[in-house]
CSV table of C-alpha atoms in Angstrom, one decimal:
chain,number,residue,atom,x,y,z
A,268,ASP,CA,-66.1,228.4,66.9
A,269,GLY,CA,-65.7,229.4,63.2
A,270,GLY,CA,-66.5,232.8,61.9
A,271,ILE,CA,-65.3,236.3,60.8
A,272,THR,CA,-64.0,238.9,63.1
A,273,GLN,CA,-63.6,242.6,62.5
A,274,SER,CA,-61.9,245.0,64.8
A,275,PRO,CA,-62.6,247.4,66.2
A,276,LYS,CA,-66.4,247.8,66.1
A,277,TYR,CA,-66.1,251.7,66.3
A,278,LEU,CA,-63.1,253.7,65.0
A,279,PHE,CA,-62.6,257.5,64.9
A,280,ARG,CA,-59.9,259.2,63.1
A,281,LYS,CA,-59.0,262.8,62.2
A,282,GLU,CA,-59.1,263.8,58.6
A,283,GLY,CA,-55.8,263.2,56.8
A,284,GLN,CA,-54.9,260.1,58.7
A,285,ASN,CA,-54.7,256.6,57.2
A,286,VAL,CA,-56.5,253.9,59.2
A,287,THR,CA,-56.4,250.1,58.9
A,288,LEU,CA,-59.5,247.9,59.5
A,289,SER,CA,-58.8,244.4,60.5
A,290,CYS,CA,-60.6,241.3,59.1
A,291,GLU,CA,-59.8,237.7,60.2
A,292,GLN,CA,-61.6,234.5,59.3
A,293,ASN,CA,-61.1,230.8,60.5
A,294,LEU,CA,-63.6,229.3,58.0
A,295,ASN,CA,-60.7,228.2,55.6
A,296,HIS,CA,-62.3,230.2,52.9
A,297,ASP,CA,-60.1,231.2,49.9
A,298,ALA,CA,-62.0,234.3,49.0
A,299,MET,CA,-62.4,237.6,51.0
A,300,TYR,CA,-64.2,240.7,50.4
A,301,TRP,CA,-64.6,244.4,51.6
A,302,TYR,CA,-67.8,246.3,51.3
A,303,ARG,CA,-68.7,249.8,52.2
A,304,GLN,CA,-72.3,250.5,53.2
A,305,ASP,CA,-73.9,253.9,53.3
A,306,PRO,CA,-77.6,254.5,54.2
A,307,GLY,CA,-79.9,253.8,51.2
A,308,GLN,CA,-77.1,252.5,49.0
A,309,GLY,CA,-76.8,248.9,49.9
A,310,LEU,CA,-73.4,247.2,49.8
A,311,ARG,CA,-70.6,248.4,47.3
A,312,LEU,CA,-67.6,246.3,46.8
A,313,ILE,CA,-64.3,247.9,47.5
A,314,TYR,CA,-61.8,245.2,47.0
A,315,TYR,CA,-61.8,241.3,46.9
A,316,SER,CA,-59.3,238.5,47.0
A,317,GLN,CA,-59.7,235.0,45.7
A,318,ILE,CA,-56.4,233.7,46.8
A,319,VAL,CA,-53.4,234.7,48.9
A,320,ASN,CA,-51.2,237.4,47.4
A,321,ASP,CA,-53.7,238.4,44.9
A,322,PHE,CA,-56.5,240.9,45.0
A,323,GLN,CA,-58.7,242.9,42.6
A,324,LYS,CA,-60.5,246.2,42.7
A,325,GLY,CA,-64.1,246.4,43.2
A,326,ASP,CA,-66.5,249.1,42.2
A,327,ILE,CA,-65.2,251.9,44.5
A,328,ALA,CA,-61.5,251.1,45.2
A,329,GLU,CA,-60.3,254.6,44.9
A,330,GLY,CA,-58.8,255.8,48.3
A,331,TYR,CA,-58.5,252.2,49.6
A,332,SER,CA,-55.7,249.7,49.7
A,333,VAL,CA,-55.5,246.0,50.8
A,334,SER,CA,-53.1,243.2,51.4
A,335,ARG,CA,-53.5,239.4,51.5
A,336,GLU,CA,-50.4,237.9,52.9
A,337,LYS,CA,-52.3,235.1,54.8
A,338,LYS,CA,-55.4,233.1,53.9
A,339,GLU,CA,-57.0,234.2,57.2
A,340,SER,CA,-56.4,237.9,57.1
A,341,PHE,CA,-57.6,240.7,54.6
A,342,PRO,CA,-56.8,244.1,56.2
A,343,LEU,CA,-58.3,247.3,54.6
A,344,THR,CA,-56.5,250.6,54.8
A,345,VAL,CA,-58.5,253.8,54.3
A,346,THR,CA,-56.1,256.3,53.1
A,347,SER,CA,-56.3,260.2,53.3
A,348,ALA,CA,-57.2,260.2,49.6
A,349,GLN,CA,-60.6,258.7,50.2
A,350,LYS,CA,-63.0,261.8,50.1
A,351,ASN,CA,-65.7,260.5,52.2
A,352,PRO,CA,-64.5,257.7,54.4
A,353,THR,CA,-67.1,257.9,57.2
A,354,ALA,CA,-69.1,254.7,56.7
A,355,PHE,CA,-69.9,251.2,57.9
A,356,TYR,CA,-67.4,248.7,56.5
A,357,LEU,CA,-68.2,245.0,56.2
A,358,CYS,CA,-65.7,242.2,55.6
A,359,ALA,CA,-66.9,238.9,54.1
A,360,SER,CA,-65.4,235.5,53.1
A,361,GLY,CA,-66.6,232.7,51.0
A,362,ARG,CA,-65.9,229.9,48.5
A,363,ASP,CA,-65.8,230.8,44.9
A,364,GLU,CA,-67.6,227.7,43.7
A,365,THR,CA,-70.8,228.5,45.7
A,366,TYR,CA,-70.6,232.3,45.8
A,367,GLU,CA,-71.9,232.2,49.3
A,368,GLN,CA,-70.4,234.9,51.5
A,369,TYR,CA,-70.4,235.1,55.3
A,370,PHE,CA,-70.1,238.5,56.9
A,371,GLY,CA,-68.3,239.8,59.8
A,372,PRO,CA,-70.0,242.2,62.3
A,373,GLY,CA,-68.6,245.3,60.6
A,374,THR,CA,-66.6,248.4,61.7
A,375,ARG,CA,-68.2,251.9,61.8
A,376,LEU,CA,-65.5,254.4,60.9
A,377,THR,CA,-66.0,258.1,61.6
A,378,VAL,CA,-63.6,260.6,60.2
A,379,THR,CA,-63.8,264.2,61.5
B,90,ALA,CA,-73.6,244.7,34.3
B,91,GLN,CA,-75.5,242.1,36.3
B,92,SER,CA,-77.8,243.8,38.8
B,93,VAL,CA,-80.4,243.4,41.4
B,94,THR,CA,-83.5,245.6,42.1
B,95,GLN,CA,-85.4,245.7,45.2
B,96,PRO,CA,-88.5,247.9,44.3
B,97,ASP,CA,-89.6,248.6,47.9
B,98,ILE,CA,-87.4,250.7,50.0
B,99,HIS,CA,-89.5,250.4,53.2
B,100,ILE,CA,-92.4,248.0,54.2
B,101,THR,CA,-94.5,248.2,57.3
B,102,VAL,CA,-96.3,245.0,58.3
B,103,SER,CA,-98.3,244.0,61.4
B,104,GLU,CA,-97.1,241.3,63.7
B,105,GLY,CA,-98.6,238.1,62.6
B,106,ALA,CA,-99.3,239.2,59.1
B,107,SER,CA,-97.6,237.8,56.0
B,108,LEU,CA,-94.6,239.4,54.4
B,109,GLU,CA,-93.4,239.5,50.9
B,110,LEU,CA,-90.3,241.2,49.7
B,111,ARG,CA,-89.6,241.7,46.0
B,112,CYS,CA,-86.3,241.1,44.2
B,113,ASN,CA,-85.7,241.4,40.4
B,114,TYR,CA,-82.5,240.5,38.8
B,115,SER,CA,-81.0,241.3,35.4
B,116,TYR,CA,-80.9,238.3,33.2
B,117,GLY,CA,-77.8,236.2,33.2
B,118,ALA,CA,-77.0,232.5,32.7
B,119,THR,CA,-77.7,230.4,35.7
B,120,PRO,CA,-77.8,233.0,38.4
B,121,TYR,CA,-77.1,232.1,42.0
B,122,LEU,CA,-79.5,234.1,44.1
B,123,PHE,CA,-79.4,234.9,47.9
B,124,TRP,CA,-81.3,236.7,50.5
B,125,TYR,CA,-79.5,238.3,53.5
B,126,VAL,CA,-80.9,240.0,56.6
B,127,GLN,CA,-79.1,242.7,58.6
B,128,SER,CA,-80.1,244.0,62.0
B,129,PRO,CA,-79.1,247.5,62.8
B,130,GLY,CA,-75.4,247.9,63.3
B,131,GLN,CA,-74.7,244.3,62.5
B,132,GLY,CA,-73.3,242.3,59.7
B,133,LEU,CA,-75.4,240.4,57.2
B,134,GLN,CA,-76.8,236.9,57.9
B,135,LEU,CA,-77.6,234.5,55.1
B,136,LEU,CA,-81.3,233.6,55.0
B,137,LEU,CA,-81.5,231.3,52.0
B,138,LYS,CA,-79.9,230.7,48.6
B,139,TYR,CA,-81.0,229.3,45.2
B,140,PHE,CA,-78.5,227.5,43.0
B,141,SER,CA,-80.7,225.2,40.9
B,142,GLY,CA,-83.4,222.6,41.2
B,143,ASP,CA,-86.7,223.2,43.1
B,144,THR,CA,-87.6,226.8,42.6
B,145,LEU,CA,-89.1,227.2,46.0
B,146,VAL,CA,-86.3,227.3,48.7
B,147,GLN,CA,-86.5,227.2,52.4
B,148,GLY,CA,-84.3,229.2,54.6
B,149,ILE,CA,-83.8,230.0,58.3
B,150,LYS,CA,-86.3,231.8,60.6
B,151,GLY,CA,-89.3,230.5,58.7
B,152,PHE,CA,-88.4,232.3,55.4
B,153,GLU,CA,-88.9,231.0,51.9
B,154,ALA,CA,-88.2,232.3,48.5
B,155,GLU,CA,-89.5,231.4,45.0
B,156,PHE,CA,-87.4,231.7,41.9
B,157,LYS,CA,-89.3,232.6,38.8
B,158,ARG,CA,-87.1,232.7,35.6
B,159,SER,CA,-89.9,234.0,33.4
B,160,GLN,CA,-90.2,237.1,35.7
B,161,SER,CA,-86.5,237.3,36.6
B,162,SER,CA,-87.7,237.4,40.2
B,163,PHE,CA,-86.6,235.9,43.5
B,164,ASN,CA,-89.2,237.2,46.0
B,165,LEU,CA,-88.9,236.4,49.8
B,166,ARG,CA,-91.9,235.5,51.9
B,167,LYS,CA,-92.8,234.7,55.5
B,168,PRO,CA,-96.3,233.6,56.4
B,169,SER,CA,-96.5,235.2,59.8
B,170,VAL,CA,-94.1,237.9,60.8
B,171,HIS,CA,-92.6,238.3,64.3
B,172,TRP,CA,-91.4,241.5,65.9
B,173,SER,CA,-87.9,240.2,65.7
B,174,ASP,CA,-88.2,240.1,61.8
B,175,ALA,CA,-87.8,243.9,61.8
B,176,ALA,CA,-84.5,244.5,59.9
B,177,GLU,CA,-83.1,245.4,56.6
B,178,TYR,CA,-83.2,242.7,53.8
B,179,PHE,CA,-80.8,242.3,50.9
B,180,CYS,CA,-81.3,240.3,47.7
B,181,ALA,CA,-78.1,239.4,45.9
B,182,ARG,CA,-77.0,237.6,42.8
B,183,SER,CA,-73.8,236.0,41.6
B,184,ASN,CA,-71.7,238.2,39.3
B,185,ASP,CA,-68.5,236.6,38.0
B,186,TYR,CA,-66.8,235.7,41.2
B,187,LYS,CA,-68.6,238.4,43.2
B,188,LEU,CA,-72.0,239.2,44.4
B,189,SER,CA,-74.2,242.2,43.3
B,190,PHE,CA,-76.5,243.4,46.0
B,191,GLY,CA,-79.9,245.2,45.9
B,192,ALA,CA,-80.2,248.5,47.7
B,193,GLY,CA,-82.2,246.8,50.5
B,194,THR,CA,-85.7,246.8,51.9
B,195,THR,CA,-86.3,247.9,55.4
B,196,VAL,CA,-89.0,246.0,57.3
B,197,THR,CA,-90.8,247.6,60.2
B,198,VAL,CA,-93.1,245.4,62.3
B,199,ARG,CA,-95.9,247.0,64.2
B,200,ALA,CA,-97.7,245.5,67.2
């Protein structure tokens, strides 16, 4: 059963702590993406990776970091430098040649 | 920058009535266009896509969309809405190796 998994679904952290969000796909897609979603603002791209061991900043990369050591995995770390980390985070994967992206179920991060 | 505009933030429609959601994109060579749907607290599901060819594309759940190059539009339609269609809908266009998303339109279905 192919798809994208994100864990956990809900995550709570104290301000000042780094937190890592998991994203795994078994669709054999080369490209993976991280988005942040806030009410009324649609999806904003944080980071993307077109191939293993390579990634690029999106529109709102400040305060975030990623790694892409395996094709299947693209974890996102929300660092203490991110000023407003509370949001819904969505991971996606896709094939470059079609631009189609398939989304995971999302992780809702709350930082207090 | 390539962008997408969804003029309607919120639409309310009666069950059984038709639905049309508007999407306009900034001009660019051969845009690939998409419509996604998101239920509350869930990820996005691809409804349909336009790459080239026939300008009327059919998608899942009874949705269709029409690409109009002259109007830079890619509007989504459904002839008869079901209560389960209540969700948020996003239009997206290709942008280099990424997608640019509109801000979304929330659809409420009343009985």
